Amino acid sequence: MPNKPIPTSSDPDDSCRFDQAFRWVCWVGFAILLAIYLVSVANRYLINDDYQGLYTAWLKSQGKVAGRDYYLTSYYLLTDLMAPLFRVWRETWFPVYVMRVFFIAVIATTMVLMHRVCLRLFDGATGWVLPLLLLSTTAMLHRGLDLRPDLITNLFWVGIILVLLGRDLLSWRSSAAVGAMLTFVTLNRFKGLMIVPLVLVVYAWEISRPGRSTMRDSARILVGGILGVFLVALPYLAWVSATDGFGEFMQVHRALFMDLGHSFSDGPGILADTAKHSIRLDYLFWAFSTAGMWLRVRSWRAYSPRENILVAGLVATSAATVAFNPAYYAYNLMTLQTLLAPFAANGFLGAIRILQARIAPAFAAAFLLLPIAWNWKAIAEVTQESNRHQKELQTFFLQYLNPSQAVFALEGVGLYRPSVFHWRFPAVLSARYLGGAWTYSQELAAAKPEVLVLSYRLPGWLTYSDVQFISAHYVFLSPLILVPGFDSAGKGQVATFDALVPGRYEVLMTATGACSLDGSVIHPGDILDLPAGPHLVELDNARCILRHHFPESAKALLANPEGLPYLSPPGQTLPEPIVGSRP
């Protein structure tokens, strides 16, 4: 039967003991998982979405304007929330930690609201075990603290469902609350609109019930909904108009929707790979989800029609997150698994009930920690991850580059330093870039970056002409860092070094032969002050490398003994070095 606070037993004493053990173990498990997430706040690496959000927020905090100073691919509220942090904690990683703690608070609040949803739509005890199932999944452990809007979307979706479960659903206050939350979640990320069909179905069913005044109820809902929309949309659009401009806001969204076709064309293969990978990593969650759906269907008569509509809506909306987002990267599992978590908890609770009838209550309750123990490998990984190499790279930028010197690192890896205009390169833009909408060689020649950071996107996504430009003007300072310089390999006996960046250059040469620069013989270890522009290099049976000079203390910050990438999770395969790229 639904809405029981906990599973029951035929023996009152056993039921009482199980009641105490059940709640105690659930609280302990939830506390363990929150502690794991708190530990990972400081040591987990930053991914492309973290850097993209942080860099956008930093640009806004500097008074930069989208469309004029930098290219913006999409608007969402998270960057506006982060921007003030960079005015308080300048050139530190503290905003990263603040936002990750904020997301832990969002997760905890979502779990509380999901508990209330489960009290109505499932067995009352389902809400107690739901956090143990959801927060121990590999997807949530590895991507739950990414600085993305998905968790905020989840929170407001659950809030909308709670309003739809309320007794005064047809009041203007309820519809205003739904309209406000729908607007907020859409501004947060436009895929928040995926819950609109569920909202419309619930309202349509409610106003069509016998005894309802369809016209009066519809008018009340419409007026309240519009009021909620305006209460959120007008202040936000006024803010956008005052900062970036309404025209830029519309242009960004128009370009985004036009580029979605590329995402749909490439998505099915990614979707299949992600689905298989997810099932392999979290098959316990998916097994319990399937069982929980079957158990809920069996008990549908015990619930009201509105409650059954909402349960079906959870499944339909979770399916929509896949169908309308075919380029299904791993982070989208946070939305899908959150919506399906009540079913997983329902299936898990069914298994616990079977155990309760056969073994001692304390042992049955102890099985509630099975999801945590089952996924201990992923838990160990997220608590042992290290972002030390990323912090040391940032220290290198802050200590050895002037604030005005540019860093070219896609997604904004070069925090607190300017970049080229197209500093971000999401997959939906690849068709436009490959079609010649812009070239990085032109932007690099204008910005003259002091440092280029290699990643799985640079040079992996660059055209051959852009790769050639980089290889002609930059050399390696460390395995993943390029700085201005020249390498004579494959250039013949006479070559031209076109220095983009003026400054001090060090000379690296082979032990034999000789090299001269602008008519003067140079030697290994020489430090030269070179102006920008072309320089004549003459070789006599030697290989000569000129490289922008950095002291040994700077190079030590780039040692990165683990060889971890600066932009991609550990274990991600990087492309071939830029000098080895082919058309």
C-alpha positions as MATLAB code, in Angstrom:
seq = 'MPNKPIPTSSDPDDSCRFDQAFRWVCWVGFAILLAIYLVSVANRYLINDDYQGLYTAWLKSQGKVAGRDYYLTSYYLLTDLMAPLFRVWRETWFPVYVMRVFFIAVIATTMVLMHRVCLRLFDGATGWVLPLLLLSTTAMLHRGLDLRPDLITNLFWVGIILVLLGRDLLSWRSSAAVGAMLTFVTLNRFKGLMIVPLVLVVYAWEISRPGRSTMRDSARILVGGILGVFLVALPYLAWVSATDGFGEFMQVHRALFMDLGHSFSDGPGILADTAKHSIRLDYLFWAFSTAGMWLRVRSWRAYSPRENILVAGLVATSAATVAFNPAYYAYNLMTLQTLLAPFAANGFLGAIRILQARIAPAFAAAFLLLPIAWNWKAIAEVTQESNRHQKELQTFFLQYLNPSQAVFALEGVGLYRPSVFHWRFPAVLSARYLGGAWTYSQELAAAKPEVLVLSYRLPGWLTYSDVQFISAHYVFLSPLILVPGFDSAGKGQVATFDALVPGRYEVLMTATGACSLDGSVIHPGDILDLPAGPHLVELDNARCILRHHFPESAKALLANPEGLPYLSPPGQTLPEPIVGSRP';
ca = [
       0.000    0.000    0.000;
       1.283    3.502   -0.720;
       2.242    6.210    1.750;
       3.511    3.975    4.503;
       6.409    5.673    6.271;
       8.597    2.575    6.192;
       8.319   -1.114    5.264;
       6.357   -3.148    7.779;
       6.551   -6.646    9.150;
       3.871   -8.971   10.498;
       5.697   -9.004   13.859;
       5.167   -5.642   15.664;
       8.490   -5.940   17.500;
      10.350   -6.679   14.283;
       8.559   -3.764   12.619;
       9.602   -1.390   15.402;
      13.220   -2.539   15.292;
      13.283   -2.288   11.532;
      11.696    1.174   11.728;
      14.533    2.426   13.910;
      17.284    0.703   11.917;
      15.779    1.793    8.575;
      15.777    5.500    9.364;
      19.157    5.375   11.089;
      20.869    3.615    8.166;
      19.272    5.974    5.625;
      20.549    9.021    7.500;
      24.011    7.481    7.872;
      24.139    6.595    4.173;
      23.022   10.081    3.136;
      25.644   11.644    5.437;
      28.374    9.399    3.999;
      27.493   10.402    0.450;
      27.371   14.123    1.270;
      30.783   13.795    2.946;
      32.143   12.145   -0.212;
      30.843   15.023   -2.334;
      32.343   17.560    0.100;
      35.739   15.852   -0.093;
      35.692   16.085   -3.876;
      34.982   19.841   -3.773;
      38.644   20.757   -3.413;
      40.441   18.033   -5.336;
      38.297   17.139   -8.373;
      39.625   18.336  -11.714;
      37.910   20.998  -13.815;
      36.264   19.893  -17.067;
      35.360   21.969  -20.119;
      31.967   23.033  -18.723;
      33.570   24.196  -15.473;
      36.099   26.302  -17.332;
      33.502   27.623  -19.773;
      31.177   28.778  -17.006;
      33.951   30.221  -14.881;
      35.599   32.042  -17.771;
      32.306   33.534  -18.950;
      31.593   34.722  -15.411;
      35.091   36.206  -15.155;
      34.665   38.024  -18.472;
      31.364   39.491  -17.262;
      32.958   40.537  -13.970;
      35.560   42.442  -16.025;
      32.859   44.414  -17.832;
      33.321   42.518  -21.106;
      30.327   42.462  -23.442;
      29.190   39.362  -25.323;
      29.322   39.731  -29.103;
      31.790   42.591  -28.878;
      34.610   41.301  -26.668;
      34.008   37.560  -26.813;
      31.822   34.982  -28.502;
      28.938   33.630  -26.417;
      27.281   30.367  -27.447;
      24.372   30.408  -24.996;
      22.877   32.338  -22.108;
      22.076   30.765  -18.775;
      21.675   32.047  -15.255;
      24.604   30.216  -13.711;
      27.206   32.606  -15.106;
      25.290   35.582  -13.710;
      25.322   33.884  -10.294;
      29.075   33.296  -10.497;
      30.165   36.691  -11.851;
      29.944   38.555   -8.475;
      32.244   35.943   -6.912;
      35.091   37.067   -9.168;
      34.736   40.625   -7.906;
      35.317   39.398   -4.346;
      37.930   36.667   -4.892;
      40.043   37.913   -7.782;
      42.412   35.492   -9.497;
      41.762   32.624   -7.097;
      39.972   29.290   -7.329;
      37.713   30.142   -4.425;
      34.707   30.770   -6.735;
      35.095   27.149   -7.887;
      34.761   25.892   -4.328;
      31.860   28.223   -3.542;
      29.895   27.014   -6.558;
      30.590   23.361   -5.834;
      29.341   23.769   -2.269;
      26.318   25.573   -3.729;
      25.631   22.561   -5.940;
      25.883   20.231   -2.963;
      23.193   22.390   -1.326;
      21.129   22.104   -4.538;
      21.532   18.315   -4.450;
      20.512   18.124   -0.787;
      17.465   20.348   -1.392;
      16.463   18.251   -4.400;
      16.645   15.103   -2.249;
      14.345   16.685    0.355;
      11.822   17.680   -2.316;
      12.059   14.253   -3.978;
      11.258   12.725   -0.599;
       8.022   14.748   -0.520;
       7.211   13.701   -4.083;
       7.725   10.052   -3.179;
       5.312   10.389   -0.241;
       2.564   11.018   -2.783;
       3.576    9.088   -5.868;
       5.232    6.011   -4.333;
       5.531    4.161   -1.083;
       6.404    6.597    1.684;
       9.659    4.800    2.425;
      10.881    5.247   -1.153;
      11.919    8.808   -0.446;
      14.214    7.646    2.336;
      16.268    5.297    0.158;
      16.216    7.448   -2.998;
      19.369    9.451   -2.097;
      21.282    6.217   -1.498;
      20.474    5.023   -5.023;
      20.926    8.297   -6.897;
      23.951    9.865   -5.212;
      25.984    6.646   -5.406;
      25.663    6.318   -9.195;
      28.813    6.773  -11.247;
      27.169    9.558  -13.273;
      26.358   11.650  -10.205;
      29.675   10.949   -8.495;
      31.732   11.960  -11.514;
      29.540   14.731  -12.988;
      27.279   15.869  -10.138;
      29.470   18.830   -9.191;
      30.154   20.030  -12.727;
      29.334   23.727  -13.006;
      26.401   23.153  -15.332;
      22.725   24.144  -15.075;
      21.371   20.569  -15.056;
      21.072   20.204  -11.280;
      19.218   23.518  -11.043;
      16.854   22.261  -13.750;
      16.249   19.104  -11.715;
      15.482   21.128   -8.584;
      12.851   23.289  -10.270;
      11.311   20.359  -12.112;
      10.767   18.635   -8.774;
       9.333   21.889   -7.407;
       6.877   22.050  -10.323;
       5.791   18.458   -9.683;
       5.142   19.283   -6.020;
       2.908   22.202   -7.031;
       1.058   19.930   -9.466;
       0.407   17.567   -6.558;
      -1.101   20.334   -4.421;
      -4.753   20.581   -3.432;
      -5.193   24.124   -4.772;
      -3.795   23.317   -8.204;
      -6.380   25.462   -9.996;
      -5.725   28.599   -7.947;
      -3.983   31.534   -9.590;
      -1.231   31.322   -6.967;
      -0.355   27.766   -7.945;
      -0.362   28.528  -11.664;
       1.745   31.657  -11.014;
       4.257   29.516   -9.122;
       4.354   27.014  -11.998;
       4.740   29.817  -14.562;
       7.546   31.424  -12.574;
       9.427   28.161  -12.140;
       8.960   27.209  -15.792;
      10.370   30.567  -16.852;
      13.278   30.331  -14.437;
      14.174   26.806  -15.493;
      13.952   27.768  -19.187;
      16.216   30.769  -18.713;
      18.531   28.506  -16.748;
      18.655   26.165  -19.764;
      16.125   26.037  -22.575;
      15.752   22.252  -22.320;
      13.809   22.959  -19.115;
      10.812   23.335  -21.438;
      10.685   19.549  -21.742;
       8.399   19.403  -18.695;
       5.758   21.664  -20.323;
       3.778   18.756  -21.905;
       3.419   17.140  -18.471;
       2.195   20.432  -16.971;
      -0.378   20.874  -19.755;
      -1.669   17.304  -19.419;
      -2.145   17.631  -15.657;
      -3.993   20.954  -15.964;
      -6.120   19.655  -18.861;
      -7.166   16.603  -16.858;
      -7.919   18.640  -13.749;
     -10.147   21.249  -15.446;
     -12.003   18.560  -17.407;
     -13.191   16.740  -14.291;
     -16.966   16.726  -13.646;
     -18.168   19.755  -11.696;
     -15.384   22.047  -12.890;
     -16.038   25.357  -14.640;
     -13.709   24.890  -17.577;
     -13.772   28.498  -18.781;
     -13.348   30.064  -15.338;
     -10.616   27.611  -14.277;
      -8.791   27.994  -17.587;
      -8.851   31.781  -17.284;
      -7.557   31.628  -13.699;
      -4.735   29.287  -14.696;
      -3.824   31.389  -17.724;
      -3.760   34.668  -15.789;
      -1.719   33.172  -12.962;
       0.708   31.499  -15.362;
       1.282   34.697  -17.340;
       1.825   36.615  -14.104;
       4.475   34.083  -13.021;
       6.202   34.284  -16.405;
       6.395   38.078  -16.308;
       7.599   38.158  -12.703;
      10.727   36.219  -13.737;
      11.222   37.060  -17.413;
      10.923   40.853  -17.278;
      13.651   41.455  -14.649;
      15.990   39.034  -16.413;
      15.453   40.513  -19.875;
      15.904   44.000  -18.425;
      19.222   42.843  -16.933;
      20.337   41.319  -20.257;
      19.340   44.463  -22.152;
      21.320   46.634  -19.740;
      24.453   44.480  -19.939;
      24.802   42.613  -23.238;
      21.874   44.022  -25.188;
      18.590   42.372  -26.181;
      19.686   42.088  -29.813;
      22.734   40.046  -28.855;
      20.532   37.853  -26.631;
      18.233   37.060  -29.564;
      21.099   36.540  -31.996;
      22.828   34.034  -29.708;
      19.677   31.974  -29.320;
      18.890   32.114  -33.037;
      22.396   30.850  -33.863;
      22.149   28.168  -31.194;
      18.937   26.709  -32.586;
      20.268   26.875  -36.141;
      23.348   24.890  -35.112;
      21.340   22.181  -33.342;
      20.927   20.313  -36.624;
      24.580   19.319  -36.460;
      23.999   17.965  -32.969;
      21.031   15.885  -34.139;
      22.954   14.461  -37.094;
      25.861   13.306  -34.944;
      23.865   12.372  -31.860;
      22.579    8.788  -32.358;
      26.034    7.202  -32.266;
      27.000    9.173  -29.165;
      23.671    8.272  -27.573;
      24.204    4.556  -28.098;
      27.753    4.671  -26.756;
      26.736    6.694  -23.698;
      23.758    4.427  -22.969;
      25.883    1.276  -23.104;
      28.573    2.882  -20.984;
      26.036    4.051  -18.398;
      24.349    0.655  -18.111;
      27.719   -1.018  -17.700;
      28.781    1.361  -14.928;
      25.430    1.662  -13.097;
      23.606   -1.558  -13.949;
      22.409   -1.901  -10.349;
      20.578    1.435  -10.657;
      19.053    0.487  -14.018;
      18.015   -2.953  -12.783;
      16.228   -1.465   -9.775;
      14.649    1.223  -11.999;
      13.142   -1.430  -14.243;
      11.877   -3.405  -11.269;
      10.505   -0.240   -9.668;
       8.516    0.669  -12.773;
       6.952   -2.788  -12.824;
       6.033   -2.572   -9.122;
       4.505    0.887   -9.581;
       2.386   -0.261  -12.530;
       1.087   -3.149  -10.435;
      -0.116   -0.790   -7.706;
      -1.604    1.949   -9.899;
      -5.135    1.449   -8.512;
      -3.984    2.598   -5.069;
      -3.247    6.100   -6.392;
      -5.344    8.939   -7.765;
      -5.485    9.602  -11.524;
      -3.474   12.808  -11.127;
      -0.753   10.943   -9.238;
      -0.616    8.269  -11.953;
      -0.404   10.944  -14.651;
       2.552   12.505  -12.874;
       4.307    9.157  -12.526;
       3.826    8.499  -16.235;
       5.054   12.040  -16.838;
       8.303   11.302  -15.005;
       9.001    8.482  -17.428;
       7.903   10.495  -20.473;
       9.988   13.534  -19.502;
      13.027   11.369  -18.843;
      12.566    9.854  -22.317;
      12.284   13.375  -23.780;
      15.662   14.317  -22.307;
      17.081   11.609  -24.563;
      14.889   12.064  -27.634;
      15.393   15.835  -27.847;
      19.060   15.802  -26.931;
      20.531   13.133  -29.203;
      24.135   14.225  -28.706;
      23.808   12.514  -25.364;
      26.933   13.245  -23.409;
      27.489   11.749  -19.971;
      26.483   14.853  -18.018;
      22.875   14.528  -19.250;
      22.590   11.348  -17.208;
      22.200   13.598  -14.163;
      18.783   14.701  -15.434;
      17.711   11.274  -16.661;
      18.763    9.409  -13.528;
      17.232   12.012  -11.205;
      13.836   11.578  -12.851;
      14.123    7.793  -12.716;
      15.538    7.665   -9.176;
      12.075    7.192   -7.543;
      11.575    4.048   -9.620;
      15.037    2.770   -8.699;
      14.293    3.436   -5.040;
      10.929    1.685   -5.403;
      12.590   -1.410   -6.848;
      15.315   -1.369   -4.211;
      12.702   -1.070   -1.471;
      10.932   -4.119   -2.863;
      14.150   -6.116   -2.520;
      14.618   -4.861    1.058;
      11.090   -5.990    1.944;
      11.879   -9.483    0.717;
      14.991   -9.552    2.896;
      13.107   -8.183    5.902;
      10.765  -11.150    5.830;
      13.649  -13.622    5.844;
      16.471  -12.240    7.996;
      16.937  -10.208   11.175;
      15.721   -6.586   10.956;
      19.161   -5.086   11.573;
      20.732   -7.151    8.792;
      17.910   -6.248    6.404;
      18.406   -2.558    7.153;
      22.164   -2.886    6.619;
      21.481   -3.875    3.015;
      20.354   -0.272    2.448;
      24.055    0.581    2.147;
      24.450   -1.865   -0.748;
      24.496    0.874   -3.463;
      27.355    2.656   -1.697;
      29.366   -0.519   -1.210;
      28.578   -1.696   -4.745;
      29.995    1.452   -6.340;
      32.939    1.889   -4.016;
      35.384    1.964   -6.933;
      33.801    5.123   -8.362;
      33.665    6.636   -4.880;
      37.376    5.964   -4.403;
      38.125    7.560   -7.774;
      36.309   10.836   -7.059;
      37.880   11.189   -3.612;
      41.387   10.524   -4.925;
      41.241   12.694   -8.046;
      43.699   15.541   -8.219;
      43.519   18.957   -9.841;
      47.016   19.887   -8.725;
      48.317   20.124  -12.289;
      45.487   22.527  -13.207;
      46.187   24.703  -10.177;
      49.894   24.803  -11.017;
      49.089   25.795  -14.598;
      46.982   28.644  -13.247;
      49.802   29.665  -10.909;
      52.121   29.717  -13.931;
      49.776   32.107  -15.731;
      49.409   34.424  -12.752;
      53.099   34.572  -11.859;
      54.746   34.668  -15.270;
      52.215   36.343  -17.585;
      51.070   39.934  -17.393;
      47.292   40.465  -17.040;
      47.171   41.805  -20.612;
      48.964   38.806  -22.171;
      46.637   36.375  -23.903;
      46.323   32.623  -23.430;
      44.704   30.480  -26.115;
      43.084   27.473  -24.493;
      39.665   26.381  -25.715;
      36.812   26.526  -23.171;
      38.617   29.130  -21.034;
      41.387   27.075  -19.443;
      43.406   30.297  -19.267;
      41.362   31.792  -16.448;
      42.088   35.443  -15.608;
      43.851   36.071  -18.909;
      42.384   37.312  -22.229;
      41.978   34.954  -25.176;
      40.911   35.035  -28.802;
      37.337   35.982  -29.732;
      36.176   32.380  -30.333;
      37.588   31.084  -27.064;
      34.908   28.406  -26.821;
      34.308   25.638  -29.345;
      31.264   23.430  -28.587;
      30.426   20.593  -30.943;
      27.436   22.435  -32.432;
      29.814   25.034  -33.885;
      32.119   22.582  -35.649;
      30.240   22.666  -38.960;
      30.407   26.481  -39.084;
      34.106   26.530  -38.223;
      35.029   23.822  -40.731;
      32.967   25.693  -43.316;
      35.208   28.742  -42.905;
      33.047   30.995  -40.708;
      36.249   32.012  -38.938;
      39.900   30.971  -38.729;
      41.978   30.764  -35.604;
      45.091   31.804  -37.506;
      43.626   35.287  -37.996;
      42.518   35.533  -34.379;
      45.868   34.255  -33.091;
      47.734   36.783  -35.243;
      45.605   39.542  -33.719;
      45.668   38.377  -30.070;
      49.298   37.089  -30.108;
      48.864   34.610  -27.231;
      51.809   34.052  -24.937;
      50.734   30.448  -24.261;
      48.695   27.782  -26.070;
      47.311   24.869  -24.046;
      46.777   21.576  -25.865;
      43.673   19.537  -25.112;
      41.429   16.970  -26.746;
      39.944   19.931  -28.669;
      43.203   21.665  -29.571;
      44.508   20.569  -32.044;
      41.932   17.793  -32.359;
      39.265   20.088  -33.838;
      41.470   22.529  -35.754;
      41.652   22.788  -39.531;
      44.937   21.929  -41.226;
      45.640   25.582  -42.089;
      45.226   26.633  -38.455;
      47.486   23.768  -37.342;
      50.102   24.887  -39.840;
      49.953   28.457  -38.539;
      50.462   27.286  -34.972;
      53.333   24.959  -35.849;
      55.048   27.850  -37.683;
      54.840   30.231  -34.722;
      54.857   28.073  -31.573;
      57.019   25.347  -30.012;
      56.652   23.113  -26.972;
      57.637   24.369  -23.543;
      56.233   21.210  -21.920;
      54.357   18.221  -23.418;
      51.005   20.076  -23.341;
      52.090   23.733  -23.429;
      53.123   25.718  -26.510;
      54.870   29.107  -26.413;
      56.030   31.466  -29.181;
      59.071   30.126  -31.008;
      60.619   28.518  -34.059;
      61.839   25.004  -34.874;
      64.069   24.620  -37.913;
      63.232   20.923  -38.384;
      62.170   20.371  -41.998;
      62.671   24.033  -42.929;
      65.845   23.715  -45.059;
      69.106   25.640  -44.722;
      67.497   29.084  -44.786;
      64.179   29.892  -43.124;
      62.190   32.790  -41.741;
      60.968   32.997  -38.153;
      58.012   35.372  -37.931;
      57.903   36.273  -34.231;
      54.352   37.086  -33.158;
      55.368   38.041  -29.630;
      58.379   40.254  -28.862;
      60.533   39.465  -25.859;
      63.318   37.245  -24.603;
      63.985   33.990  -26.485;
      66.300   31.139  -25.518;
      68.344   29.175  -28.042;
      68.237   25.369  -28.163;
      70.471   23.591  -30.695;
      71.944   20.239  -31.620;
      75.523   19.647  -30.517;
      76.922   19.788  -34.070;
      76.716   22.420  -36.774;
      76.054   26.139  -36.503;
      73.119   28.527  -36.653;
      72.862   32.241  -37.225;
      69.994   34.648  -36.654;
      69.777   37.816  -38.726;
      73.434   37.322  -39.743;
      74.814   36.756  -36.224;
      75.949   33.345  -34.969;
      73.942   32.095  -31.988;
      74.823   29.387  -29.486;
      72.908   26.965  -27.239;
      71.819   28.704  -24.051;
      71.883   32.207  -25.503;
      69.097   34.549  -24.394;
      68.075   36.978  -27.142;
      65.837   40.045  -27.067;
      63.828   39.840  -30.284;
      61.331   42.329  -31.660;
      58.139   41.138  -33.322;
      58.343   40.481  -37.030;
      60.379   38.329  -39.457;
      63.895   37.092  -38.621;
      66.274   35.277  -40.974;
      67.556   31.915  -39.695;
      70.528   30.264  -41.461;
      71.560   26.699  -40.665;
      74.779   24.767  -41.200;
      74.101   21.095  -40.525;
      72.195   21.917  -37.339;
      68.731   21.989  -35.863;
      67.940   25.254  -34.110;
      65.017   26.020  -31.816;
      64.158   29.500  -30.584;
      61.715   29.515  -27.689;
      60.165   32.258  -25.613;
      62.193   32.279  -22.422;
      60.717   31.287  -19.063;
      62.790   30.673  -15.915;
      63.233   27.191  -14.478;
      60.797   27.995  -11.673;
      58.108   28.557  -14.299;
      58.890   25.282  -16.050;
      58.688   23.466  -12.715;
      55.021   24.482  -12.424;
      54.392   22.730  -15.739;
      56.193   19.506  -14.797;
      52.894   17.604  -14.418;
      54.628   14.295  -13.580;
      51.388   12.306  -13.989;
      51.027   13.602  -17.559;
      47.387   14.574  -16.926;
      45.562   16.673  -19.542;
      44.591   20.208  -18.618;
      41.231   19.943  -20.352;
      39.584   16.517  -20.212;
      39.145   13.865  -17.544;
      42.176   11.754  -16.589;
      42.546    8.870  -19.001;
      41.255   10.883  -21.977;
      43.376   10.186  -25.062;
      44.912   13.359  -26.456;
      45.450   13.991  -30.173;
      48.862   13.719  -31.763;
      51.252   16.606  -31.069;
      50.490   19.611  -33.188;
      53.692   19.219  -35.223;
      52.526   15.765  -36.312;
      49.055   16.770  -37.506;
      47.943   15.888  -41.016;
      45.307   17.399  -43.321;
];
